[in-house]
Coordinates of C-alpha atoms in Angstrom, one line a residue:
M1002 CA -12.3 9.9 -7.4
N1003 CA -11.4 6.9 -5.3
T1004 CA -10.5 6.9 -1.7
Y1005 CA -7.8 4.4 -0.5
W1006 CA -6.2 3.4 2.8
L1007 CA -2.7 2.0 2.8
S1008 CA -1.1 0.1 5.5
F1009 CA 2.6 -0.9 5.1
V1010 CA 5.8 -2.0 6.6
V1011 CA 9.2 -1.2 5.2
R1012 CA 11.7 -3.5 6.9
D1013 CA 14.8 -2.0 8.5
Q1014 CA 17.2 -3.6 6.0
A1015 CA 18.9 -2.9 2.7
N1016 CA 18.4 0.8 2.1
R1017 CA 15.2 1.1 4.1
D1018 CA 15.2 4.9 4.2
E1019 CA 15.4 5.1 0.4
R1020 CA 12.5 2.6 -0.1
Y1021 CA 10.4 4.5 2.5
R1022 CA 11.0 7.8 0.7
D1023 CA 10.2 6.2 -2.6
L1024 CA 7.0 4.7 -1.3
I1025 CA 5.8 8.1 0.0
A1026 CA 6.7 9.7 -3.3
A1027 CA 4.7 7.0 -5.2
V1028 CA 1.6 7.8 -3.0
E1029 CA 2.2 11.5 -3.7
S1030 CA 2.3 10.8 -7.4
C1031 CA -1.0 8.9 -7.3
R1032 CA -2.9 11.1 -5.0
Q1033 CA -5.3 13.7 -6.3
G1034 CA -7.1 15.4 -3.5
T1035 CA -7.3 14.9 0.2
Y1036 CA -4.5 13.1 2.0
W1037 CA -4.1 12.0 5.7
N1038 CA -0.9 10.4 7.3
E1039 CA -0.9 11.3 11.0
T1040 CA -0.3 7.7 12.1
T1041 CA 2.7 5.4 11.5
S1042 CA 2.7 3.4 8.3
F1043 CA -1.0 4.2 7.5
I1044 CA -2.1 6.7 4.9
V1045 CA -5.6 7.6 3.5
F1046 CA -5.7 9.4 0.2
E1047 CA -7.8 10.2 -2.8
S1048 CA -6.8 9.2 -6.3
G1049 CA -8.3 9.1 -9.8
Y1050 CA -6.3 6.0 -10.5
D1051 CA -7.7 2.5 -10.1
I1052 CA -6.5 0.2 -7.4
D1053 CA -4.2 -1.8 -9.7
A1054 CA -2.4 1.3 -11.0
V1055 CA -1.9 2.5 -7.4
A1056 CA -0.7 -0.9 -6.3
D1057 CA 1.8 -1.1 -9.3
A1058 CA 3.2 2.3 -8.4
L1059 CA 3.7 1.2 -4.8
A1060 CA 5.2 -2.2 -5.7
H1061 CA 7.9 -0.6 -7.8
T1062 CA 9.3 1.2 -4.7
L1063 CA 9.7 -1.8 -2.3
R1064 CA 11.3 -5.2 -2.0
V1065 CA 9.0 -8.1 -2.4
D1066 CA 11.2 -10.2 -0.1
L1067 CA 11.2 -7.7 2.8
D1068 CA 8.3 -5.3 2.6
I1069 CA 4.5 -5.5 2.7
F1070 CA 1.6 -3.2 1.8
L1071 CA -2.1 -3.6 2.1
L1072 CA -4.2 -1.3 -0.1
H1073 CA -8.0 -1.0 0.3
Q1074 CA -10.5 1.0 -1.7
V1075 CA -12.8 2.6 0.8
G1076 CA -16.5 1.7 0.4
F1077 CA -15.8 -1.3 -1.8
K1078 CA -14.7 -4.9 -1.2
T1079 CA -11.6 -4.2 -3.3
A1080 CA -8.1 -4.7 -1.8
R1081 CA -4.6 -5.7 -2.8
I1082 CA -1.8 -7.1 -0.7
W1083 CA 1.8 -7.4 -1.9
G1084 CA 5.1 -8.5 -0.5
A1085 CA 6.5 -10.8 2.2
V1086 CA 3.2 -11.9 3.6
T1087 CA 3.6 -14.9 5.9
D1088 CA 0.4 -14.8 8.0
G1089 CA -2.5 -16.2 5.9
D1090 CA -5.1 -15.1 8.4
I1091 CA -5.4 -11.8 6.5
Y1092 CA -7.2 -13.8 3.7
N1093 CA -9.8 -15.1 6.2
L1094 CA -10.3 -11.6 7.6
M1095 CA -10.6 -10.1 4.1
P1096 CA -11.9 -12.8 1.7
H1097 CA -12.1 -10.2 -1.1
L1098 CA -8.3 -9.5 -0.9
V1099 CA -6.2 -10.2 -4.0
L1100 CA -2.5 -11.0 -3.8
K1101 CA -0.7 -8.6 -6.1
T1102 CA 2.2 -10.5 -7.8
D1103 CA 3.3 -8.1 -10.6

């Protein structure tokens, strides 16, 4: 079982509520076990899926030109970022980060 944390922004444009609901549904479909989401736009969850499968499920719910997510596998230098990222400092802070383009 893998533990992931997910940080995300769903921009307030173009059917935002639907995209937000779809993102949460994608996390629910990937999670298998403990789940924590008490803070805004940050979720920690367990899943039997690998990081790319989770990232693919999340990416299908959002708009690449508006939204962003950062997914990190806890305990490993394994992370994916996706979406409308404009601040490249994240790559200096997390040199193991991979831009998900699919």
